[in-house]
Amino acid sequence: MSIKIVAKHILLAVALIPITAVAQFPGLSPRLVQPKHKVVAQVKDINNTNTDGVSRIGVFLISTPHTSSRIDSVSLENCTKRFIASDIDGVDFKRYFQWEDEGEIYVEVDFPMQSKFSNDAVVVFHTVYGDVKANVKNTNKKRGSKDQ
């Protein structure tokens, strides 16, 4: 190989090192790869708590065991209105949830108080990989889980 070709390869390699290094820093540019698992949400119960002034909706999030996913926000589409959740399990959003051996996580989401829920009310979990919807009318449906 000639010296010119070797020098050209070395310059190219040196030029690409900073680009590769920056792509590895966490938080700069997340690599959004479609997960091999799918998250499913099923509403378990609804509790309108007068003491807190919220409608607390209990939801099972079901996915592949030993995987995780981030939930950025949750909204409730009730009638023609949309409500944004104030918290999930008493903490802020944009946090990761880890599915353990059972592949189920029970979470409680607080919304502004609702006097009633329409037949087509939906809870929408906004995740890094897209939206996951759960129909509120499923609250009376048997899940077949041990926590009935």
mmCIF file with all atom_site columns, C-alpha atoms in Angstrom:
data_model
loop_
_atom_site.group_PDB
_atom_site.id
_atom_site.type_symbol
_atom_site.label_atom_id
_atom_site.label_alt_id
_atom_site.label_comp_id
_atom_site.label_asym_id
_atom_site.label_entity_id
_atom_site.label_seq_id
_atom_site.pdbx_PDB_ins_code
_atom_site.Cartn_x
_atom_site.Cartn_y
_atom_site.Cartn_z
_atom_site.occupancy
_atom_site.B_iso_or_equiv
_atom_site.pdbx_formal_charge
_atom_site.auth_seq_id
_atom_site.auth_comp_id
_atom_site.auth_asym_id
_atom_site.auth_atom_id
_atom_site.pdbx_PDB_model_num
ATOM 1   C CA . MET A 1 1   ? 0.000   0.000   0.000  1.00 0.00 ? 1   MET A CA 1
ATOM 2   C CA . SER A 1 2   ? 1.240   3.454   -0.782 1.00 0.00 ? 2   SER A CA 1
ATOM 3   C CA . ILE A 1 3   ? 1.840   6.070   1.869  1.00 0.00 ? 3   ILE A CA 1
ATOM 4   C CA . LYS A 1 4   ? -0.950  8.263   0.428  1.00 0.00 ? 4   LYS A CA 1
ATOM 5   C CA . ILE A 1 5   ? -3.563  5.510   0.845  1.00 0.00 ? 5   ILE A CA 1
ATOM 6   C CA . VAL A 1 6   ? -2.432  4.720   4.401  1.00 0.00 ? 6   VAL A CA 1
ATOM 7   C CA . ALA A 1 7   ? -2.480  8.419   5.306  1.00 0.00 ? 7   ALA A CA 1
ATOM 8   C CA . LYS A 1 8   ? -5.967  8.793   3.825  1.00 0.00 ? 8   LYS A CA 1
ATOM 9   C CA . HIS A 1 9   ? -7.285  5.862   5.936  1.00 0.00 ? 9   HIS A CA 1
ATOM 10  C CA . ILE A 1 10  ? -5.691  7.260   9.094  1.00 0.00 ? 10  ILE A CA 1
ATOM 11  C CA . LEU A 1 11  ? -7.216  10.707  8.486  1.00 0.00 ? 11  LEU A CA 1
ATOM 12  C CA . LEU A 1 12  ? -10.628 9.172   7.863  1.00 0.00 ? 12  LEU A CA 1
ATOM 13  C CA . ALA A 1 13  ? -10.422 7.099   11.061 1.00 0.00 ? 13  ALA A CA 1
ATOM 14  C CA . VAL A 1 14  ? -9.339  10.110  13.128 1.00 0.00 ? 14  VAL A CA 1
ATOM 15  C CA . ALA A 1 15  ? -12.155 12.209  11.664 1.00 0.00 ? 15  ALA A CA 1
ATOM 16  C CA . LEU A 1 16  ? -14.799 9.606   12.606 1.00 0.00 ? 16  LEU A CA 1
ATOM 17  C CA . ILE A 1 17  ? -13.665 9.099   16.227 1.00 0.00 ? 17  ILE A CA 1
ATOM 18  C CA . PRO A 1 18  ? -15.407 12.249  17.603 1.00 0.00 ? 18  PRO A CA 1
ATOM 19  C CA . ILE A 1 19  ? -18.651 11.388  15.795 1.00 0.00 ? 19  ILE A CA 1
ATOM 20  C CA . THR A 1 20  ? -18.641 7.867   17.215 1.00 0.00 ? 20  THR A CA 1
ATOM 21  C CA . ALA A 1 21  ? -17.788 9.093   20.719 1.00 0.00 ? 21  ALA A CA 1
ATOM 22  C CA . VAL A 1 22  ? -20.585 11.695  20.758 1.00 0.00 ? 22  VAL A CA 1
ATOM 23  C CA . ALA A 1 23  ? -23.137 9.095   19.614 1.00 0.00 ? 23  ALA A CA 1
ATOM 24  C CA . GLN A 1 24  ? -22.260 6.985   22.673 1.00 0.00 ? 24  GLN A CA 1
ATOM 25  C CA . PHE A 1 25  ? -22.906 9.691   25.307 1.00 0.00 ? 25  PHE A CA 1
ATOM 26  C CA . PRO A 1 26  ? -26.117 8.911   27.216 1.00 0.00 ? 26  PRO A CA 1
ATOM 27  C CA . GLY A 1 27  ? -28.843 11.526  27.032 1.00 0.00 ? 27  GLY A CA 1
ATOM 28  C CA . LEU A 1 28  ? -27.595 13.328  23.929 1.00 0.00 ? 28  LEU A CA 1
ATOM 29  C CA . SER A 1 29  ? -29.476 11.445  21.266 1.00 0.00 ? 29  SER A CA 1
ATOM 30  C CA . PRO A 1 30  ? -31.463 8.442   22.464 1.00 0.00 ? 30  PRO A CA 1
ATOM 31  C CA . ARG A 1 31  ? -31.519 5.541   20.088 1.00 0.00 ? 31  ARG A CA 1
ATOM 32  C CA . LEU A 1 32  ? -35.187 4.828   19.633 1.00 0.00 ? 32  LEU A CA 1
ATOM 33  C CA . VAL A 1 33  ? -35.244 1.253   18.505 1.00 0.00 ? 33  VAL A CA 1
ATOM 34  C CA . GLN A 1 34  ? -38.645 -0.378  18.250 1.00 0.00 ? 34  GLN A CA 1
ATOM 35  C CA . PRO A 1 35  ? -38.827 -2.853  21.131 1.00 0.00 ? 35  PRO A CA 1
ATOM 36  C CA . LYS A 1 36  ? -39.303 -6.531  20.490 1.00 0.00 ? 36  LYS A CA 1
ATOM 37  C CA . HIS A 1 37  ? -42.023 -6.512  23.140 1.00 0.00 ? 37  HIS A CA 1
ATOM 38  C CA . LYS A 1 38  ? -45.387 -4.801  23.131 1.00 0.00 ? 38  LYS A CA 1
ATOM 39  C CA . VAL A 1 39  ? -46.964 -3.000  26.078 1.00 0.00 ? 39  VAL A CA 1
ATOM 40  C CA . VAL A 1 40  ? -50.678 -3.608  26.667 1.00 0.00 ? 40  VAL A CA 1
ATOM 41  C CA . ALA A 1 41  ? -52.770 -1.660  29.180 1.00 0.00 ? 41  ALA A CA 1
ATOM 42  C CA . GLN A 1 42  ? -55.961 -2.876  30.885 1.00 0.00 ? 42  GLN A CA 1
ATOM 43  C CA . VAL A 1 43  ? -57.968 -0.713  33.280 1.00 0.00 ? 43  VAL A CA 1
ATOM 44  C CA . LYS A 1 44  ? -58.567 -2.591  36.548 1.00 0.00 ? 44  LYS A CA 1
ATOM 45  C CA . ASP A 1 45  ? -60.496 -0.105  38.681 1.00 0.00 ? 45  ASP A CA 1
ATOM 46  C CA . ILE A 1 46  ? -61.562 3.518   39.084 1.00 0.00 ? 46  ILE A CA 1
ATOM 47  C CA . ASN A 1 47  ? -61.644 5.304   42.417 1.00 0.00 ? 47  ASN A CA 1
ATOM 48  C CA . ASN A 1 48  ? -63.013 8.848   42.653 1.00 0.00 ? 48  ASN A CA 1
ATOM 49  C CA . THR A 1 49  ? -61.437 10.077  45.872 1.00 0.00 ? 49  THR A CA 1
ATOM 50  C CA . ASN A 1 50  ? -63.161 13.108  47.326 1.00 0.00 ? 50  ASN A CA 1
ATOM 51  C CA . THR A 1 51  ? -60.383 13.659  49.874 1.00 0.00 ? 51  THR A CA 1
ATOM 52  C CA . ASP A 1 52  ? -57.748 14.130  47.179 1.00 0.00 ? 52  ASP A CA 1
ATOM 53  C CA . GLY A 1 53  ? -60.127 15.588  44.590 1.00 0.00 ? 53  GLY A CA 1
ATOM 54  C CA . VAL A 1 54  ? -58.895 13.225  41.878 1.00 0.00 ? 54  VAL A CA 1
ATOM 55  C CA . SER A 1 55  ? -60.093 10.317  39.808 1.00 0.00 ? 55  SER A CA 1
ATOM 56  C CA . ARG A 1 56  ? -57.550 7.565   40.453 1.00 0.00 ? 56  ARG A CA 1
ATOM 57  C CA . ILE A 1 57  ? -57.511 4.924   37.726 1.00 0.00 ? 57  ILE A CA 1
ATOM 58  C CA . GLY A 1 58  ? -55.763 1.620   38.379 1.00 0.00 ? 58  GLY A CA 1
ATOM 59  C CA . VAL A 1 59  ? -54.221 0.042   35.297 1.00 0.00 ? 59  VAL A CA 1
ATOM 60  C CA . PHE A 1 60  ? -52.313 -3.166  34.627 1.00 0.00 ? 60  PHE A CA 1
ATOM 61  C CA . LEU A 1 61  ? -49.446 -2.657  32.204 1.00 0.00 ? 61  LEU A CA 1
ATOM 62  C CA . ILE A 1 62  ? -48.575 -5.980  30.586 1.00 0.00 ? 62  ILE A CA 1
ATOM 63  C CA . SER A 1 63  ? -45.411 -6.677  28.629 1.00 0.00 ? 63  SER A CA 1
ATOM 64  C CA . THR A 1 64  ? -42.580 -9.135  28.135 1.00 0.00 ? 64  THR A CA 1
ATOM 65  C CA . PRO A 1 65  ? -40.938 -10.080 31.456 1.00 0.00 ? 65  PRO A CA 1
ATOM 66  C CA . HIS A 1 66  ? -37.488 -8.583  32.157 1.00 0.00 ? 66  HIS A CA 1
ATOM 67  C CA . THR A 1 67  ? -37.945 -5.627  29.808 1.00 0.00 ? 67  THR A CA 1
ATOM 68  C CA . SER A 1 68  ? -38.481 -1.937  30.531 1.00 0.00 ? 68  SER A CA 1
ATOM 69  C CA . SER A 1 69  ? -40.184 1.036   28.924 1.00 0.00 ? 69  SER A CA 1
ATOM 70  C CA . ARG A 1 70  ? -40.490 4.736   29.698 1.00 0.00 ? 70  ARG A CA 1
ATOM 71  C CA . ILE A 1 71  ? -43.835 6.465   30.234 1.00 0.00 ? 71  ILE A CA 1
ATOM 72  C CA . ASP A 1 72  ? -43.663 10.159  29.391 1.00 0.00 ? 72  ASP A CA 1
ATOM 73  C CA . SER A 1 73  ? -47.265 11.150  30.166 1.00 0.00 ? 73  SER A CA 1
ATOM 74  C CA . VAL A 1 74  ? -50.809 9.798   30.435 1.00 0.00 ? 74  VAL A CA 1
ATOM 75  C CA . SER A 1 75  ? -54.022 11.364  29.181 1.00 0.00 ? 75  SER A CA 1
ATOM 76  C CA . LEU A 1 76  ? -57.697 10.556  29.619 1.00 0.00 ? 76  LEU A CA 1
ATOM 77  C CA . GLU A 1 77  ? -60.053 11.043  26.707 1.00 0.00 ? 77  GLU A CA 1
ATOM 78  C CA . ASN A 1 78  ? -63.515 11.289  28.276 1.00 0.00 ? 78  ASN A CA 1
ATOM 79  C CA . CYS A 1 79  ? -66.422 12.385  26.056 1.00 0.00 ? 79  CYS A CA 1
ATOM 80  C CA . THR A 1 80  ? -64.934 15.069  23.843 1.00 0.00 ? 80  THR A CA 1
ATOM 81  C CA . LYS A 1 81  ? -62.488 16.366  26.474 1.00 0.00 ? 81  LYS A CA 1
ATOM 82  C CA . ARG A 1 82  ? -58.886 15.430  27.118 1.00 0.00 ? 82  ARG A CA 1
ATOM 83  C CA . PHE A 1 83  ? -57.361 15.481  30.606 1.00 0.00 ? 83  PHE A CA 1
ATOM 84  C CA . ILE A 1 84  ? -53.678 15.189  31.487 1.00 0.00 ? 84  ILE A CA 1
ATOM 85  C CA . ALA A 1 85  ? -52.664 13.041  34.473 1.00 0.00 ? 85  ALA A CA 1
ATOM 86  C CA . SER A 1 86  ? -51.001 14.779  37.393 1.00 0.00 ? 86  SER A CA 1
ATOM 87  C CA . ASP A 1 87  ? -48.897 11.783  38.443 1.00 0.00 ? 87  ASP A CA 1
ATOM 88  C CA . ILE A 1 88  ? -48.373 8.048   38.107 1.00 0.00 ? 88  ILE A CA 1
ATOM 89  C CA . ASP A 1 89  ? -47.895 6.027   41.291 1.00 0.00 ? 89  ASP A CA 1
ATOM 90  C CA . GLY A 1 90  ? -47.273 9.256   43.173 1.00 0.00 ? 90  GLY A CA 1
ATOM 91  C CA . VAL A 1 91  ? -44.217 10.285  41.128 1.00 0.00 ? 91  VAL A CA 1
ATOM 92  C CA . ASP A 1 92  ? -43.473 12.368  38.070 1.00 0.00 ? 92  ASP A CA 1
ATOM 93  C CA . PHE A 1 93  ? -43.454 11.120  34.505 1.00 0.00 ? 93  PHE A CA 1
ATOM 94  C CA . LYS A 1 94  ? -40.617 10.345  32.114 1.00 0.00 ? 94  LYS A CA 1
ATOM 95  C CA . ARG A 1 95  ? -39.457 7.396   34.181 1.00 0.00 ? 95  ARG A CA 1
ATOM 96  C CA . TYR A 1 96  ? -38.831 3.793   33.287 1.00 0.00 ? 96  TYR A CA 1
ATOM 97  C CA . PHE A 1 97  ? -40.905 0.840   34.452 1.00 0.00 ? 97  PHE A CA 1
ATOM 98  C CA . GLN A 1 98  ? -39.379 -2.627  34.708 1.00 0.00 ? 98  GLN A CA 1
ATOM 99  C CA . TRP A 1 99  ? -41.460 -5.750  34.089 1.00 0.00 ? 99  TRP A CA 1
ATOM 100 C CA . GLU A 1 100 ? -40.381 -8.556  36.382 1.00 0.00 ? 100 GLU A CA 1
ATOM 101 C CA . ASP A 1 101 ? -41.115 -12.296 36.130 1.00 0.00 ? 101 ASP A CA 1
ATOM 102 C CA . GLU A 1 102 ? -44.918 -11.957 35.829 1.00 0.00 ? 102 GLU A CA 1
ATOM 103 C CA . GLY A 1 103 ? -44.836 -9.358  33.049 1.00 0.00 ? 103 GLY A CA 1
ATOM 104 C CA . GLU A 1 104 ? -47.465 -7.197  34.821 1.00 0.00 ? 104 GLU A CA 1
ATOM 105 C CA . ILE A 1 105 ? -47.198 -3.899  36.647 1.00 0.00 ? 105 ILE A CA 1
ATOM 106 C CA . TYR A 1 106 ? -50.120 -2.345  38.497 1.00 0.00 ? 106 TYR A CA 1
ATOM 107 C CA . VAL A 1 107 ? -50.015 1.476   38.436 1.00 0.00 ? 107 VAL A CA 1
ATOM 108 C CA . GLU A 1 108 ? -52.409 4.134   39.662 1.00 0.00 ? 108 GLU A CA 1
ATOM 109 C CA . VAL A 1 109 ? -52.805 7.311   37.632 1.00 0.00 ? 109 VAL A CA 1
ATOM 110 C CA . ASP A 1 110 ? -54.412 10.493  39.009 1.00 0.00 ? 110 ASP A CA 1
ATOM 111 C CA . PHE A 1 111 ? -56.582 12.708  36.813 1.00 0.00 ? 111 PHE A CA 1
ATOM 112 C CA . PRO A 1 112 ? -58.780 15.724  37.599 1.00 0.00 ? 112 PRO A CA 1
ATOM 113 C CA . MET A 1 113 ? -62.029 14.555  39.217 1.00 0.00 ? 113 MET A CA 1
ATOM 114 C CA . GLN A 1 114 ? -64.514 13.056  36.728 1.00 0.00 ? 114 GLN A CA 1
ATOM 115 C CA . SER A 1 115 ? -68.213 12.985  37.579 1.00 0.00 ? 115 SER A CA 1
ATOM 116 C CA . LYS A 1 116 ? -68.783 10.140  35.100 1.00 0.00 ? 116 LYS A CA 1
ATOM 117 C CA . PHE A 1 117 ? -67.003 8.250   32.359 1.00 0.00 ? 117 PHE A CA 1
ATOM 118 C CA . SER A 1 118 ? -68.380 7.969   28.845 1.00 0.00 ? 118 SER A CA 1
ATOM 119 C CA . ASN A 1 119 ? -68.740 4.568   27.156 1.00 0.00 ? 119 ASN A CA 1
ATOM 120 C CA . ASP A 1 120 ? -65.819 5.362   24.890 1.00 0.00 ? 120 ASP A CA 1
ATOM 121 C CA . ALA A 1 121 ? -63.479 6.847   27.541 1.00 0.00 ? 121 ALA A CA 1
ATOM 122 C CA . VAL A 1 122 ? -59.840 5.876   26.991 1.00 0.00 ? 122 VAL A CA 1
ATOM 123 C CA . VAL A 1 123 ? -56.663 6.152   29.046 1.00 0.00 ? 123 VAL A CA 1
ATOM 124 C CA . VAL A 1 124 ? -53.648 6.764   26.782 1.00 0.00 ? 124 VAL A CA 1
ATOM 125 C CA . PHE A 1 125 ? -50.080 6.079   27.930 1.00 0.00 ? 125 PHE A CA 1
ATOM 126 C CA . HIS A 1 126 ? -47.600 8.140   25.898 1.00 0.00 ? 126 HIS A CA 1
ATOM 127 C CA . THR A 1 127 ? -44.342 6.182   25.694 1.00 0.00 ? 127 THR A CA 1
ATOM 128 C CA . VAL A 1 128 ? -41.053 6.529   23.872 1.00 0.00 ? 128 VAL A CA 1
ATOM 129 C CA . TYR A 1 129 ? -42.246 3.889   21.384 1.00 0.00 ? 129 TYR A CA 1
ATOM 130 C CA . GLY A 1 130 ? -45.764 5.211   20.794 1.00 0.00 ? 130 GLY A CA 1
ATOM 131 C CA . ASP A 1 131 ? -49.159 5.398   22.466 1.00 0.00 ? 131 ASP A CA 1
ATOM 132 C CA . VAL A 1 132 ? -50.752 2.547   24.432 1.00 0.00 ? 132 VAL A CA 1
ATOM 133 C CA . LYS A 1 133 ? -54.530 2.772   24.942 1.00 0.00 ? 133 LYS A CA 1
ATOM 134 C CA . ALA A 1 134 ? -56.825 1.185   27.514 1.00 0.00 ? 134 ALA A CA 1
ATOM 135 C CA . ASN A 1 135 ? -60.608 1.413   27.366 1.00 0.00 ? 135 ASN A CA 1
ATOM 136 C CA . VAL A 1 136 ? -62.134 2.512   30.656 1.00 0.00 ? 136 VAL A CA 1
ATOM 137 C CA . LYS A 1 137 ? -65.214 0.295   30.053 1.00 0.00 ? 137 LYS A CA 1
ATOM 138 C CA . ASN A 1 138 ? -62.966 -2.767  30.669 1.00 0.00 ? 138 ASN A CA 1
ATOM 139 C CA . THR A 1 139 ? -63.155 -2.188  34.426 1.00 0.00 ? 139 THR A CA 1
ATOM 140 C CA . ASN A 1 140 ? -65.849 -4.859  34.901 1.00 0.00 ? 140 ASN A CA 1
ATOM 141 C CA . LYS A 1 141 ? -64.168 -7.386  32.631 1.00 0.00 ? 141 LYS A CA 1
ATOM 142 C CA . LYS A 1 142 ? -62.498 -10.465 34.136 1.00 0.00 ? 142 LYS A CA 1
ATOM 143 C CA . ARG A 1 143 ? -58.756 -10.488 33.500 1.00 0.00 ? 143 ARG A CA 1
ATOM 144 C CA . GLY A 1 144 ? -57.935 -14.045 34.546 1.00 0.00 ? 144 GLY A CA 1
ATOM 145 C CA . SER A 1 145 ? -55.163 -12.797 36.832 1.00 0.00 ? 145 SER A CA 1
ATOM 146 C CA . LYS A 1 146 ? -54.530 -13.779 40.404 1.00 0.00 ? 146 LYS A CA 1
ATOM 147 C CA . ASP A 1 147 ? -55.501 -10.309 41.688 1.00 0.00 ? 147 ASP A CA 1
ATOM 148 C CA . GLN A 1 148 ? -59.213 -10.368 40.867 1.00 0.00 ? 148 GLN A CA 1
#
